[in-house]
PDB file of C-alpha atoms in Angstrom:
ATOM      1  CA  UNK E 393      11.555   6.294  34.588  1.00  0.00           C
ATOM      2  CA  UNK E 394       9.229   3.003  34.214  1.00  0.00           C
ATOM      3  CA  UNK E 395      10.386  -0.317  34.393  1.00  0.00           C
ATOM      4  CA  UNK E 396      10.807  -2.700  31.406  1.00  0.00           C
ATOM      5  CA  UNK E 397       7.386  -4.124  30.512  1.00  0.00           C
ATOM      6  CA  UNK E 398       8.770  -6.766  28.346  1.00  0.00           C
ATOM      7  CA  UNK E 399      12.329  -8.648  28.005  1.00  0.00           C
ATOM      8  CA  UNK E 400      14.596  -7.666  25.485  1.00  0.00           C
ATOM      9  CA  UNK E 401      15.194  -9.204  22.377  1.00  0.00           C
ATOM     10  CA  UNK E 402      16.618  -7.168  19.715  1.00  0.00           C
ATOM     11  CA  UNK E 403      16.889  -9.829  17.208  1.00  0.00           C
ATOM     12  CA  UNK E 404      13.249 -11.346  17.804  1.00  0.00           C
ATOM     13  CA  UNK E 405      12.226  -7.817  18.091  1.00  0.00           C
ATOM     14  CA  UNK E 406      14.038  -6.608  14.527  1.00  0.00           C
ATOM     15  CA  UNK E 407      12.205  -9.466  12.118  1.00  0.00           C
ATOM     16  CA  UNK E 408       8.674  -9.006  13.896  1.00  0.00           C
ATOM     17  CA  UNK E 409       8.923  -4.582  13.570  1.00  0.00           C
ATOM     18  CA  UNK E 410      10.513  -4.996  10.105  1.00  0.00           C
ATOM     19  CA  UNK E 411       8.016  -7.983   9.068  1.00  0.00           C
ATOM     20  CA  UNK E 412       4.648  -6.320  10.313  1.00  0.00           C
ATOM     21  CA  UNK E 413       5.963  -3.124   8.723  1.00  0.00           C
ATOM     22  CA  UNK E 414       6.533  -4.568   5.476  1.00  0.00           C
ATOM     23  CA  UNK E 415       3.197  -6.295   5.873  1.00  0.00           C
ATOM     24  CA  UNK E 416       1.115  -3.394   6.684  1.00  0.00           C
ATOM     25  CA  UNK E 417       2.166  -1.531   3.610  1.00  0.00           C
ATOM     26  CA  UNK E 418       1.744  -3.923   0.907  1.00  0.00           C
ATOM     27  CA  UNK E 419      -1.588  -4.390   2.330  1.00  0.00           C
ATOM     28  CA  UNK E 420      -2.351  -0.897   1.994  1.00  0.00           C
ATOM     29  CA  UNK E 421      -0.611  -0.452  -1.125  1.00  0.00           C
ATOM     30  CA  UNK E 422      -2.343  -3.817  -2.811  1.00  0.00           C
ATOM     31  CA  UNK E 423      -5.825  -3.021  -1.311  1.00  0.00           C
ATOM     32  CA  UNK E 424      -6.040   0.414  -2.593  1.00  0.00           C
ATOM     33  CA  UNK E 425      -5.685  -1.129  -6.006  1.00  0.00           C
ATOM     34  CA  UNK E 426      -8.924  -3.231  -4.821  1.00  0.00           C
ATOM     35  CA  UNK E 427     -12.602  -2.227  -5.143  1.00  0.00           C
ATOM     36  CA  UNK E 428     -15.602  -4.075  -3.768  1.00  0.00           C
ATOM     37  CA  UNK E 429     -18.719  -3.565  -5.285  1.00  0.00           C
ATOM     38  CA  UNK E 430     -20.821  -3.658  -2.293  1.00  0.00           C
ATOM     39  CA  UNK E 431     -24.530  -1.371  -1.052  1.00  0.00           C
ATOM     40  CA  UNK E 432     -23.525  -0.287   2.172  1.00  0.00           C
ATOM     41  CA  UNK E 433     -26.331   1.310   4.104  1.00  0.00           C
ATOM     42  CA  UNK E 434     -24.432   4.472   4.296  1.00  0.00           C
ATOM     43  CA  UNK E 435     -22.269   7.066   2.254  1.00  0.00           C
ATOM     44  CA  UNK E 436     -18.775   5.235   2.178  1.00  0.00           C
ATOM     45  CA  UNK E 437     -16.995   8.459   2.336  1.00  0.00           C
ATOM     46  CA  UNK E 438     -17.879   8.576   6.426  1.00  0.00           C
ATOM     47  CA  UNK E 439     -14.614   6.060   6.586  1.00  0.00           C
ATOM     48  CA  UNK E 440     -12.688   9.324   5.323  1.00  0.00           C
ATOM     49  CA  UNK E 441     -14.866  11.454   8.216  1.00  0.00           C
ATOM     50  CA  UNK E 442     -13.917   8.814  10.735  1.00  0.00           C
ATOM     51  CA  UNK E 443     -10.215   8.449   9.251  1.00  0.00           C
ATOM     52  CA  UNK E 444     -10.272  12.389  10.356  1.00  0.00           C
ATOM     53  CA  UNK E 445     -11.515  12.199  13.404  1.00  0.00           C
ATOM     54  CA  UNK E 446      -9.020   9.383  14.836  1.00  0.00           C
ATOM     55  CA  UNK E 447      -6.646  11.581  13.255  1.00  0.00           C
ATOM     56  CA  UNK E 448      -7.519  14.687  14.769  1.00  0.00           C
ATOM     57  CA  UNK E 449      -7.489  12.502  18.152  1.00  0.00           C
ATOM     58  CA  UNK E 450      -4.058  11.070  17.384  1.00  0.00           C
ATOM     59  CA  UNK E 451      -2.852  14.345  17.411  1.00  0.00           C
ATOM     60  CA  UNK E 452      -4.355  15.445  20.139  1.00  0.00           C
ATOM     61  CA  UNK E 453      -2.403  12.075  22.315  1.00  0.00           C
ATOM     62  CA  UNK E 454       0.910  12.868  20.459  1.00  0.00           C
ATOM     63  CA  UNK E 455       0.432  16.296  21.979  1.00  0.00           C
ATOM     64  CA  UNK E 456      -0.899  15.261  25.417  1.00  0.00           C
ATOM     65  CA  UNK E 457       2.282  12.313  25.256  1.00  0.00           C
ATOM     66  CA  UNK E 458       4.976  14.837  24.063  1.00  0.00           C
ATOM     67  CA  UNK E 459       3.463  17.400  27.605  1.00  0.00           C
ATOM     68  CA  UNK E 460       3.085  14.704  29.951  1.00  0.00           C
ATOM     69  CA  UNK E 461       6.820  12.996  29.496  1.00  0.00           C
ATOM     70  CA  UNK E 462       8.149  17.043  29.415  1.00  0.00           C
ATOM     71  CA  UNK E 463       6.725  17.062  33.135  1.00  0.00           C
ATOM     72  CA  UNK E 464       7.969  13.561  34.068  1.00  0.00           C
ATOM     73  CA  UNK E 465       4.883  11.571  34.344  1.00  0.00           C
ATOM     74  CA  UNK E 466       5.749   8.754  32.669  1.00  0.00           C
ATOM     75  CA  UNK E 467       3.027   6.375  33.519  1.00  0.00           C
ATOM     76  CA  UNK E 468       0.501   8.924  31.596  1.00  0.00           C
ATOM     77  CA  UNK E 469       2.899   9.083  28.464  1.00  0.00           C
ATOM     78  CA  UNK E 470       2.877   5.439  28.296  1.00  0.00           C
ATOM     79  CA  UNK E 471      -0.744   5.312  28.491  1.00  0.00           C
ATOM     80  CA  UNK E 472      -1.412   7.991  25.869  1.00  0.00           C
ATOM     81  CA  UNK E 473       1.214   7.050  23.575  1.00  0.00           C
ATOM     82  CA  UNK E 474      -0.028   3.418  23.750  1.00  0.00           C
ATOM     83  CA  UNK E 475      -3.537   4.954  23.212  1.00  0.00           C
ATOM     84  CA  UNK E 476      -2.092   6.558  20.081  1.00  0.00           C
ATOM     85  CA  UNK E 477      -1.065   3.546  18.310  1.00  0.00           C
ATOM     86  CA  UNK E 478      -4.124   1.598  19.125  1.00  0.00           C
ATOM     87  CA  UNK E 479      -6.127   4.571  17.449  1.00  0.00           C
ATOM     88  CA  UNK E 480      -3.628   3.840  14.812  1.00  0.00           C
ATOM     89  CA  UNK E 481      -4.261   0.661  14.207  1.00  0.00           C
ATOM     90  CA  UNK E 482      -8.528   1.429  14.264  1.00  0.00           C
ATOM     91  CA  UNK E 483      -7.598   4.207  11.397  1.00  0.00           C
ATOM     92  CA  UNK E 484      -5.559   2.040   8.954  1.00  0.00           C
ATOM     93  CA  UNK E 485      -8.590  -0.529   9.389  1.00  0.00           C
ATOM     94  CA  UNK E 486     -11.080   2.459   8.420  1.00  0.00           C
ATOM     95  CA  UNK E 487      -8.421   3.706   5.618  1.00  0.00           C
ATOM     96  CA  UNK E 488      -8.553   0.065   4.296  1.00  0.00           C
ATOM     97  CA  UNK E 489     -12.419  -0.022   4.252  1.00  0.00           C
ATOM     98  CA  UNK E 490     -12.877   3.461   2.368  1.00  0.00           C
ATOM     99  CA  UNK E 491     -10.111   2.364   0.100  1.00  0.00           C
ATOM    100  CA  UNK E 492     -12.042  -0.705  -0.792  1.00  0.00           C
ATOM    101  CA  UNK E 493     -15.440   0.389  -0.871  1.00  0.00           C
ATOM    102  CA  UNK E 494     -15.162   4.140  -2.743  1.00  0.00           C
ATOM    103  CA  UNK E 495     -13.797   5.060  -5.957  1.00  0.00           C
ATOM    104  CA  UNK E 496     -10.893   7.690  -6.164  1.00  0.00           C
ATOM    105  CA  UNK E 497     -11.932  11.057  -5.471  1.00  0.00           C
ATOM    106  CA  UNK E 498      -9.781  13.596  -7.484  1.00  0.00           C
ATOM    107  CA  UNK E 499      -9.073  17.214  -5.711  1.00  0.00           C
ATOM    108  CA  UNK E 500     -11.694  19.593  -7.901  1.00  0.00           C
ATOM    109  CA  UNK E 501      -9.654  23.020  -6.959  1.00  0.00           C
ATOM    110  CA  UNK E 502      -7.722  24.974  -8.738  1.00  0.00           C
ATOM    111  CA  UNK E 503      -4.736  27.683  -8.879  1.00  0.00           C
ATOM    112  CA  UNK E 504      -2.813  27.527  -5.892  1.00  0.00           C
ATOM    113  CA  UNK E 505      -4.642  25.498  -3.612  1.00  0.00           C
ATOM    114  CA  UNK E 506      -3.940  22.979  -6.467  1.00  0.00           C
ATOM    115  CA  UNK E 507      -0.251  22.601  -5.600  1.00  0.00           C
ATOM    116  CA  UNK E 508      -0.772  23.305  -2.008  1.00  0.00           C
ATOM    117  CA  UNK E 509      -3.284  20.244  -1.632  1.00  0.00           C
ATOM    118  CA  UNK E 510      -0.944  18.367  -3.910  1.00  0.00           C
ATOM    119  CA  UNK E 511       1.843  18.921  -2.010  1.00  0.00           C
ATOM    120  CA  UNK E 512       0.049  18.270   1.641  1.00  0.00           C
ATOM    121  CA  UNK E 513      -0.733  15.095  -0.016  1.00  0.00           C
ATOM    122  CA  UNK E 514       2.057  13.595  -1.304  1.00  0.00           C
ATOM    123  CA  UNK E 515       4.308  14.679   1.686  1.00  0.00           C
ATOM    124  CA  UNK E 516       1.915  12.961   4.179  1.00  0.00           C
ATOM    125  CA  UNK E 517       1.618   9.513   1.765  1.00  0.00           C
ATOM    126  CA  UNK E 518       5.279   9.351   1.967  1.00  0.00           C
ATOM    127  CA  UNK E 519       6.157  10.112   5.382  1.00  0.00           C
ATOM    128  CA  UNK E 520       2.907   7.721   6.330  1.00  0.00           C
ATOM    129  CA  UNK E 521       4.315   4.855   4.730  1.00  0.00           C
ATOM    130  CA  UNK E 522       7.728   5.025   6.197  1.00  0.00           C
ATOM    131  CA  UNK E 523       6.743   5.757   9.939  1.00  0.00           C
ATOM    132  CA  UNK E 524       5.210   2.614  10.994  1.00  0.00           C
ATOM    133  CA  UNK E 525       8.794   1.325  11.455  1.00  0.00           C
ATOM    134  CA  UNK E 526       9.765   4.504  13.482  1.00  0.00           C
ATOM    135  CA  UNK E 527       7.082   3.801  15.918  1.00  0.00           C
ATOM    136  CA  UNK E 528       7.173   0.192  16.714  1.00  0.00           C
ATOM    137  CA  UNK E 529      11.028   0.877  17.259  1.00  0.00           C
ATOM    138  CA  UNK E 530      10.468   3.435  19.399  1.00  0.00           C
ATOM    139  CA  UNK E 531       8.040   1.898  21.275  1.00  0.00           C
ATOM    140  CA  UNK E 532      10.010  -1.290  21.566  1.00  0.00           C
ATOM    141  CA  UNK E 533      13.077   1.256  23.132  1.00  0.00           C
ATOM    142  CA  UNK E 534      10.184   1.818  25.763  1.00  0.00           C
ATOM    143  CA  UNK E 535       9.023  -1.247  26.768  1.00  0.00           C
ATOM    144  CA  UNK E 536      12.475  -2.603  27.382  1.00  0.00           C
ATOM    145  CA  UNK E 537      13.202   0.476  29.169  1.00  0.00           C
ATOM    146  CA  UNK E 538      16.544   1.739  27.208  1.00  0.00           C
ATOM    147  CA  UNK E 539      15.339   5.305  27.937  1.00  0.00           C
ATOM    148  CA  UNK E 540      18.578   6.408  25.857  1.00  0.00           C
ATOM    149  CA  UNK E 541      18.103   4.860  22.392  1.00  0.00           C
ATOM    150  CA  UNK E 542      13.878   5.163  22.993  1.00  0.00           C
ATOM    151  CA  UNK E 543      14.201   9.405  23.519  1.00  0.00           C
ATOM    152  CA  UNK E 544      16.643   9.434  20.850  1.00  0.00           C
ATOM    153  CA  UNK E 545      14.146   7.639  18.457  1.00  0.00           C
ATOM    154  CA  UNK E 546      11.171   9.800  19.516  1.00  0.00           C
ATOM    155  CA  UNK E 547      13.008  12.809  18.756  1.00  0.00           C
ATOM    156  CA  UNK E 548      12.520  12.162  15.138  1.00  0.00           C
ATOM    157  CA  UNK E 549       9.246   9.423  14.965  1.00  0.00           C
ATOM    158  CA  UNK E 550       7.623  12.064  17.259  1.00  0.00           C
ATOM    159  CA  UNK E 551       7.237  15.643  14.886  1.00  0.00           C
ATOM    160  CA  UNK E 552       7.148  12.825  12.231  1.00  0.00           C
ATOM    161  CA  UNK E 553       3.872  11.195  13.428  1.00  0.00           C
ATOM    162  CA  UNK E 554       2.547  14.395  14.051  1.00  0.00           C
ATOM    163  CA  UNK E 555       2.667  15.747  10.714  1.00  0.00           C
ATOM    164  CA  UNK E 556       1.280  12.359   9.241  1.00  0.00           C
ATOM    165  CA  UNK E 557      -1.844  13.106  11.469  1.00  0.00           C
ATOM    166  CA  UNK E 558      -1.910  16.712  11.446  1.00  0.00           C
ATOM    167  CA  UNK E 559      -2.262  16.514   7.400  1.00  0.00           C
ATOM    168  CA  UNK E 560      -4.440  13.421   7.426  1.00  0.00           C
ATOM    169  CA  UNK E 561      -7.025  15.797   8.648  1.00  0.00           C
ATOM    170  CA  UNK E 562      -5.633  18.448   6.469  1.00  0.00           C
ATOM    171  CA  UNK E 563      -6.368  16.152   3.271  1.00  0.00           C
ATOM    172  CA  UNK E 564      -9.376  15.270   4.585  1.00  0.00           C
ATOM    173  CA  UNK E 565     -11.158  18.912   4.554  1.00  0.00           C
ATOM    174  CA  UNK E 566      -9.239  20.009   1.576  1.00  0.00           C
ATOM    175  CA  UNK E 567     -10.663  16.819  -0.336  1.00  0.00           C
ATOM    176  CA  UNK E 568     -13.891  16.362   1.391  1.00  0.00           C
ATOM    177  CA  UNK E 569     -16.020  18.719  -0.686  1.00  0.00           C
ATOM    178  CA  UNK E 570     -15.450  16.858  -3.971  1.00  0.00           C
ATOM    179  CA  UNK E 571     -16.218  13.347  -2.918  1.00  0.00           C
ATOM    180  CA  UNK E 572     -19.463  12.059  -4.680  1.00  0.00           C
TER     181      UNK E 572
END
């Protein structure tokens, strides 16, 4: 196992997770309400192409993380999962932008794939908005090395994250073909 990379301080460490969690979704919640009237040089739907490919590479880490702690090599988890979050961070910035700069797009299929898309799409809203908190605690079990509490934690951020980008990508092909 690794050694702490920072010191530990649960109660410093409980208002910071819980107040850039808290932050982070009225943002998103208050700038999807938001639209800037602005003529970008290009289609404004390539945030939702770009939103699916860090997506689609978050997976891929979450995968590469969950194989390379399996085998013991802990300094590559770190590194990965670290690498995860950071591509993260990039997509809520790009989800932000196509929020802002794009008008709703509504899912033009029907029958079935109605209530499949539906469903895809309200399961990974939900879970997205509630797993920031997950990961920042988990991480924090990490970096202050209580290997206990931090594998405990990952057991349910980890499928949890994965599904958020697994169906980001879904959404994004299933919605794709309607967008304007």
């Amino acid at each position: 196992m690794l050694e702490a990379s920072i010191q530990k301080n649960d109660k410093r460490a409980n208002v910071l997770i819980i107040l850039f969690s808290i932050i982070v979704f009225v943002s998103v919640v208050f700038l999807s309400k938001i639209k800037l009237e602005v003529a970008l040089p290009f289609n404004v739907h390539l945030f939702a192409k770009i939103n699916a490919v860090i997506n689609s590479a978050v997976t891929f880490l979450l995968l590469v993380g969950l194989l390379s702690v399996k085998r013991g090599r802990y300094a590559l988890h770190k590194k990965v999962m670290m690498s995860a979050m950071v591509l993260s961070l990039l997509f809520l910035v790009s989800y932000i932008c196509h929020h802002l700069f794009s008008e709703s797009t509504s899912y033009g299929g029907d029958g079935a794939m109605k209530y499949v898309y539906y469903f895809i799409l309200i399961t990974h809203i939900f879970l997205a908005g509630i797993i920031l908190p997950f990961i920042l605690y988990t991480s924090y079990r990490a970096l202050i090395a209580e290997w206990p509490q931090h594998k405990k934690l990952a057991k349910i951020t980890w499928p949890i994250w994965l599904y958020v980008s697994v169906t980001g990508v879904v959404v994004y092909l299933m919605i794709s073909p309607f967008y304007v």
